[in-house]
Coordinates of C-alpha atoms and ligand atoms in Angstrom, one line a residue:
M1 CA -48.9 6.2 21.4
A2 CA -49.5 6.3 25.6
E3 CA -53.0 4.5 26.4
K4 CA -53.7 8.1 27.8
D5 CA -52.9 10.6 25.2
I6 CA -55.7 12.5 23.7
L7 CA -54.3 12.7 19.8
I8 CA -57.4 16.4 17.7
L9 CA -57.6 15.5 14.1
A10 CA -58.0 19.1 13.2
I11 CA -59.3 20.3 10.7
E12 CA -59.1 24.3 8.6
S13 CA -61.2 25.4 5.9
S14 CA -62.1 29.4 6.8
C15 CA -60.5 31.3 4.0
D16 CA -58.1 29.8 1.0
E17 CA -56.0 27.1 2.9
T18 CA -57.2 23.9 3.4
A19 CA -55.9 22.2 6.2
A20 CA -55.4 18.7 8.4
A21 CA -53.5 18.0 11.2
V22 CA -53.2 15.5 14.4
V23 CA -51.8 16.9 17.1
K24 CA -50.9 15.1 20.6
N25 CA -52.0 16.9 24.1
G26 CA -52.3 19.6 23.1
R27 CA -48.9 20.9 21.9
E28 CA -47.2 17.7 20.3
V29 CA -48.0 18.1 16.3
L30 CA -47.3 14.5 14.6
S31 CA -48.3 16.6 11.1
N32 CA -49.6 19.0 9.8
A33 CA -51.2 19.1 6.0
I34 CA -51.7 22.4 3.8
S35 CA -53.4 23.1 0.9
S36 CA -52.7 26.5 0.2
Q37 CA -54.8 28.3 -3.1
I38 CA -53.0 31.6 -3.1
A39 CA -51.2 30.2 -6.9
L40 CA -55.4 30.4 -7.8
H41 CA -56.9 32.8 -6.2
T42 CA -53.6 35.1 -7.3
L43 CA -55.3 35.2 -10.5
Y44 CA -58.3 37.3 -9.5
G45 CA -55.9 39.6 -7.2
G46 CA -58.1 38.0 -3.9
V47 CA -59.8 34.9 -2.9
V48 CA -62.9 34.1 -4.7
P49 CA -65.3 32.8 -2.0
E50 CA -66.7 30.4 -4.7
I51 CA -63.5 29.7 -6.1
A52 CA -62.6 28.4 -2.8
S53 CA -65.7 26.2 -1.0
R54 CA -64.9 24.1 -4.7
K55 CA -61.4 23.5 -4.2
H56 CA -61.6 22.9 -0.7
I57 CA -64.5 19.8 -1.3
E58 CA -61.7 18.6 -3.5
K59 CA -58.6 18.9 -1.3
I60 CA -60.3 18.4 1.5
N61 CA -59.7 14.4 1.9
Q62 CA -56.4 14.0 0.3
V63 CA -55.0 16.6 3.1
I64 CA -56.6 14.5 5.8
E65 CA -55.3 11.7 4.2
S66 CA -52.0 13.0 4.3
A67 CA -51.9 14.1 7.7
L68 CA -52.6 10.6 9.0
S69 CA -50.7 9.8 7.0
E70 CA -47.6 12.4 8.5
A71 CA -48.5 11.3 11.8
G72 CA -48.3 7.1 11.2
V73 CA -52.1 7.1 12.6
G74 CA -55.5 5.8 11.8
L75 CA -59.1 7.2 12.7
D76 CA -59.0 4.4 15.5
D77 CA -56.5 6.1 17.0
I78 CA -58.4 9.6 16.8
T79 CA -59.2 10.8 20.5
A80 CA -61.7 13.9 19.1
V81 CA -62.3 15.6 15.7
G82 CA -61.2 20.0 16.0
V83 CA -62.6 21.9 12.9
T84 CA -62.8 25.6 12.1
Y85 CA -66.9 26.4 12.3
G86 CA -66.0 30.3 12.2
P87 CA -65.6 33.2 11.7
G88 CA -64.4 33.1 7.5
L89 CA -66.4 32.3 4.2
V90 CA -69.0 30.5 4.9
G91 CA -69.3 27.9 2.0
A92 CA -65.2 27.4 3.0
L93 CA -66.4 26.8 6.5
L94 CA -69.1 24.6 5.6
V95 CA -66.5 22.3 3.4
G96 CA -64.2 21.7 6.4
V97 CA -67.4 21.6 9.4
A98 CA -68.7 18.5 6.9
E99 CA -66.7 17.2 7.0
A100 CA -65.6 17.0 11.1
K101 CA -69.7 16.3 11.1
A102 CA -68.9 12.8 8.4
I103 CA -65.3 11.2 10.2
S104 CA -67.0 11.7 13.9
Y105 CA -69.8 10.0 13.1
A106 CA -68.9 7.1 11.8
K107 CA -66.1 7.0 14.0
K108 CA -68.7 8.1 16.6
L109 CA -65.7 10.8 18.2
P110 CA -66.9 13.7 19.7
L111 CA -67.2 16.8 17.3
I112 CA -65.4 20.4 18.4
G113 CA -66.0 23.3 17.2
V114 CA -63.3 25.9 17.5
H115 CA -63.4 29.4 16.3
H116 CA -60.7 30.6 14.2
I117 CA -58.7 33.2 16.4
E118 CA -58.5 30.7 19.2
G119 CA -56.8 28.7 17.2
H120 CA -54.3 31.3 16.0
I121 CA -54.0 32.3 19.9
S122 CA -53.0 28.6 20.7
A123 CA -50.8 28.4 18.2
N124 CA -48.6 30.0 20.7
Y125 CA -48.5 26.9 22.7
I126 CA -47.3 24.4 20.1
E127 CA -43.5 25.6 19.7
N128 CA -44.0 27.7 24.0
K129 CA -44.3 24.9 25.9
D130 CA -43.7 26.9 28.8
L131 CA -46.4 29.3 28.0
E132 CA -49.7 29.3 29.7
P133 CA -52.3 32.4 30.4
P134 CA -52.7 34.6 32.3
F135 CA -51.3 37.0 28.6
L136 CA -51.4 39.6 26.8
C137 CA -52.1 38.5 23.2
L138 CA -51.9 40.3 19.6
V139 CA -54.0 39.2 16.9
V140 CA -53.4 40.3 13.3
S141 CA -54.7 38.4 10.0
G142 CA -56.4 39.1 7.1
G143 CA -59.6 40.0 8.7
H144 CA -58.8 40.3 12.5
T145 CA -57.2 42.8 14.8
H146 CA -57.5 41.9 17.9
L147 CA -55.1 42.6 20.8
V148 CA -56.7 40.6 23.1
K149 CA -55.7 39.3 26.9
V150 CA -56.1 35.6 27.2
L151 CA -57.0 35.2 30.7
D152 CA -57.4 31.0 30.7
Y153 CA -57.6 28.6 28.2
G154 CA -60.2 28.8 26.1
K155 CA -61.3 32.4 28.3
Y156 CA -61.0 35.8 26.4
E157 CA -61.0 39.7 27.0
I158 CA -60.9 41.7 24.0
L159 CA -58.8 44.7 24.8
G160 CA -58.7 46.4 21.8
R161 CA -59.8 46.1 18.0
T162 CA -59.9 47.2 14.6
R163 CA -63.0 50.0 13.7
D164 CA -62.0 49.8 9.8
D165 CA -59.5 47.8 8.2
A166 CA -57.9 44.7 9.7
A167 CA -53.8 44.9 9.7
G168 CA -53.2 41.7 6.9
E169 CA -56.2 44.0 4.7
A170 CA -54.3 47.0 4.4
F171 CA -51.2 45.0 3.7
D172 CA -53.0 43.5 0.9
K173 CA -54.8 46.5 -0.5
V174 CA -51.7 48.5 0.0
A175 CA -50.0 46.4 -2.3
R176 CA -52.5 46.2 -4.9
A177 CA -51.6 49.6 -5.5
I178 CA -48.3 50.0 -5.3
G179 CA -48.8 47.1 -8.1
L180 CA -47.7 44.2 -5.5
G181 CA -50.2 42.0 -6.2
Y182 CA -51.6 39.4 -3.9
P183 CA -51.2 38.4 -1.2
G184 CA -49.6 41.8 0.2
G185 CA -47.9 40.7 2.8
P186 CA -45.2 38.9 2.8
K187 CA -45.3 41.1 -1.2
I188 CA -44.3 44.1 0.8
E189 CA -42.0 42.9 3.2
K190 CA -39.8 41.8 0.4
A191 CA -39.7 45.1 -0.9
S192 CA -39.5 47.0 1.8
R193 CA -35.8 45.5 2.3
N194 CA -34.9 47.3 -0.2
G195 CA -36.7 50.7 0.3
N196 CA -36.0 53.4 3.1
P197 CA -38.4 53.2 5.7
E198 CA -38.1 57.1 7.2
A199 CA -38.2 58.1 3.3
I200 CA -41.8 58.7 3.8
T201 CA -44.3 59.4 7.0
F202 CA -47.4 57.9 6.9
P203 CA -49.9 58.8 9.5
Q204 CA -50.4 56.6 13.1
A205 CA -54.7 57.3 13.9
K206 CA -55.1 56.8 17.1
V207 CA -58.7 56.5 18.1
R208 CA -59.4 58.5 20.1
D209 CA -62.0 56.9 22.7
N210 CA -60.1 53.7 23.1
P211 CA -56.6 53.4 23.4
Y212 CA -56.2 49.9 22.4
D213 CA -58.5 50.5 19.2
F214 CA -56.8 50.0 15.7
S215 CA -57.6 52.5 12.6
F216 CA -56.1 51.1 9.3
S217 CA -57.9 53.4 6.5
G218 CA -56.6 56.0 6.7
V219 CA -52.8 55.1 6.5
K220 CA -54.1 53.1 3.4
S221 CA -55.7 56.1 2.6
A222 CA -52.5 57.9 2.8
V223 CA -50.6 55.6 0.8
L224 CA -53.6 56.0 -2.0
N225 CA -53.2 59.8 -2.0
Y226 CA -49.3 60.1 -2.0
I227 CA -49.6 58.6 -5.1
N228 CA -51.9 60.9 -6.7
G229 CA -49.6 63.1 -5.5
C230 CA -46.6 61.7 -6.9
K231 CA -48.5 61.4 -9.6
M232 CA -50.4 65.2 -10.6
K233 CA -47.0 66.7 -10.1
H234 CA -44.4 63.6 -12.1
L235 CA -42.4 63.1 -9.2
E236 CA -40.8 59.3 -9.3
I237 CA -42.9 56.8 -6.9
V238 CA -40.2 54.2 -5.6
P239 CA -42.2 51.1 -4.5
E240 CA -39.8 50.3 -2.3
D241 CA -39.7 53.5 -0.4
I242 CA -43.6 53.5 0.1
A243 CA -43.9 49.4 1.2
A244 CA -41.0 49.9 3.9
S245 CA -42.9 53.5 5.0
F246 CA -46.0 52.0 5.6
Q247 CA -45.4 48.9 7.3
K248 CA -42.8 51.0 9.8
A249 CA -46.2 53.3 10.3
V250 CA -48.5 49.9 11.2
V251 CA -45.7 48.3 13.2
D252 CA -45.3 51.1 15.0
V253 CA -49.2 51.1 16.3
L254 CA -49.0 47.2 16.7
V255 CA -45.7 47.9 19.1
G256 CA -46.8 51.0 20.6
H257 CA -50.9 49.7 21.8
T258 CA -49.4 46.5 22.6
I259 CA -46.6 47.5 24.7
H260 CA -49.0 49.8 26.0
A261 CA -52.2 47.5 27.3
A262 CA -49.3 45.3 28.7
Q263 CA -47.6 47.7 31.2
E264 CA -51.5 49.0 31.6
T265 CA -52.6 45.3 33.1
G266 CA -49.0 44.8 34.7
L267 CA -49.1 41.3 32.1
R268 CA -46.0 39.9 31.9
K269 CA -46.3 37.8 29.0
L270 CA -47.1 38.8 25.5
A271 CA -47.1 36.5 21.9
I272 CA -48.5 37.9 18.7
A273 CA -50.4 35.0 15.8
G274 CA -52.3 35.5 12.8
G275 CA -50.8 35.6 9.5
V276 CA -49.2 39.9 9.8
A277 CA -47.3 38.1 12.9
S278 CA -45.2 35.8 10.5
N279 CA -43.9 39.2 9.3
S280 CA -39.8 40.1 10.2
V281 CA -40.7 43.7 10.6
L282 CA -43.0 43.4 13.4
R283 CA -41.1 40.2 14.9
S284 CA -37.9 42.2 15.5
S285 CA -39.6 45.2 16.5
M286 CA -42.2 43.1 19.5
C287 CA -39.0 41.5 20.2
G288 CA -37.0 45.0 21.2
A289 CA -40.0 46.6 22.0
C290 CA -40.3 43.6 25.0
E291 CA -36.7 43.4 26.1
K292 CA -37.2 46.9 26.9
H293 CA -40.1 46.9 29.1
G294 CA -39.0 43.5 30.5
I295 CA -41.6 41.1 29.4
D296 CA -41.3 37.7 27.7
F297 CA -42.4 37.9 24.2
Y298 CA -44.0 34.8 22.2
H299 CA -44.3 34.1 18.8
P300 CA -45.1 31.1 16.5
S301 CA -42.9 29.7 13.9
P302 CA -44.4 31.8 10.6
I303 CA -45.9 27.8 9.2
F304 CA -47.9 28.4 12.8
C305 CA -49.1 31.9 11.8
T306 CA -50.8 31.8 8.8
D307 CA -53.6 29.9 8.8
N308 CA -53.3 26.4 9.5
A309 CA -54.9 23.4 11.6
A310 CA -52.4 22.4 14.1
M311 CA -52.9 25.2 15.7
I312 CA -56.7 24.4 15.5
G313 CA -55.7 21.1 16.9
A314 CA -54.2 23.0 19.9
A315 CA -56.5 24.8 20.6
A316 CA -59.5 21.7 20.7
Y317 CA -57.7 19.9 23.4
Y318 CA -57.8 22.9 25.5
E319 CA -62.2 22.7 24.1
Y320 CA -61.9 19.3 25.2
L321 CA -59.9 19.0 28.4
A322 CA -63.0 21.6 29.4
G323 CA -65.6 19.7 28.1
T324 CA -67.2 21.6 25.1
R325 CA -69.0 18.8 22.5
H326 CA -70.2 19.7 19.3
G327 CA -73.5 18.6 18.4
W328 CA -74.3 17.1 14.8
D329 CA -76.6 20.1 14.5
L330 CA -72.7 22.1 14.0
N331 CA -73.5 24.8 11.5
A332 CA -70.9 27.3 10.0
V333 CA -71.0 30.9 11.3
P334 CA -69.0 33.5 9.2
N335 CA -69.3 36.1 12.2
L336 CA -68.4 33.8 15.1
R337 CA -67.3 36.6 18.6
L338 CA -64.3 35.7 20.2
G339 CA -65.5 34.2 23.4
E340 CA -68.9 32.5 22.0
R341 CA -70.0 28.9 21.8
Ligands
KG4_401 O1 -54.0 34.0 9.5 P1 -54.0 34.5 8.2 O2 -53.2 33.3 7.5 O3 -55.4 34.1 7.4 C1 -56.5 34.8 8.4 O4 -57.4 34.5 9.0 O5 -57.0 36.3 7.6 O6 -53.8 35.8 7.4 C2 -53.6 35.9 6.2 C3 -53.2 38.0 5.9 C4 -52.9 38.5 4.7 O7 -53.5 40.0 4.7 C5 -51.5 38.9 4.6 O8 -51.1 39.6 3.4 C6 -51.3 38.0 5.6 O9 -51.2 37.7 7.2 N1 -49.6 38.3 5.8 C7 -48.7 39.3 5.7 C8 -47.3 38.5 6.4 N2 -47.8 37.1 5.7 C9 -48.9 37.5 5.4 N3 -48.8 40.7 6.4 C10 -47.5 41.0 6.9 N4 -46.6 40.1 6.3 C11 -45.8 39.1 6.4 N5 -45.1 38.7 6.3
ZN402 ZN1 -57.0 33.4 9.8

């Protein structure tokens, strides 16, 4: 390790993954340890906050040890500790925040609180070494759907957001309705491979006063109404066709709004982020649209799209360079807004 290398130990525990990573100089991931609770929450059809917090407490030390040993470093080599402090489940966030505070206090290291969505956006820096702001980023996760102008590192302008359900939330709800279970996104994607995306036309809601805002509760209700209609008329329900047609409706809106924003803002670089960004139909559709419009398209590998700590390390590095330092009063902020400190 060179003397001037900046090594961030990053911690993420905002929802159902306990994760730690060591990231060198913002873009080189030396380790990325993740302990997923998905199998546990599947039993209940969704994330149970109380169970999530307890599991984080059980796993966090092990996950941090794995991250350090996989990276071949010790705490003495670390420059700063980065941690997600919001938004997310308060009890889950608190585990990571308390752990990060304990380590940075004991080792006298700078403490950097990171916004979870800033982490998702920064996941794009890991594999795209040439990507620098400004660019446009579509953030689509289980809790958020944001169309963001990344003005500079750590500087964001939100162009559009969802008015109701997040894109991932819609995937999860529709998956439950057609009996695929949790987590919905990957299950819908898998089922859709054997379905016809043109089988059913689901509505693509437009929000009147802002062309960049999204609304997904309409398409979700349309799926529920379609299922009820089929049941009443004793018509066959083909979950694969519903999955493929729903996915197409969501992807078309996401791609349409994002390309429109790229054209209006004149930004020629476009990135995607968040769990839904691992969806292969969204990725290929966005890629095709970017090619058609002469826009450079960036996306993280699927492992860096869903929750992980490497992305928090990338974001923490740029916050570190910008001088962001948090005190021992750092607290979990469940509804933290992007751009807030
Ligand atoms: O970013 P993430 O891991 O956690 C949050 O910050 O919310 O995103 C999780 C969301 C879930 O709603 C999940 O169903 C969705 O991302 N997701 C997907 C896919 N993989 C995960 N949605 C569509 N297609 C996928 N392949
Ligand atoms: Zn996330």
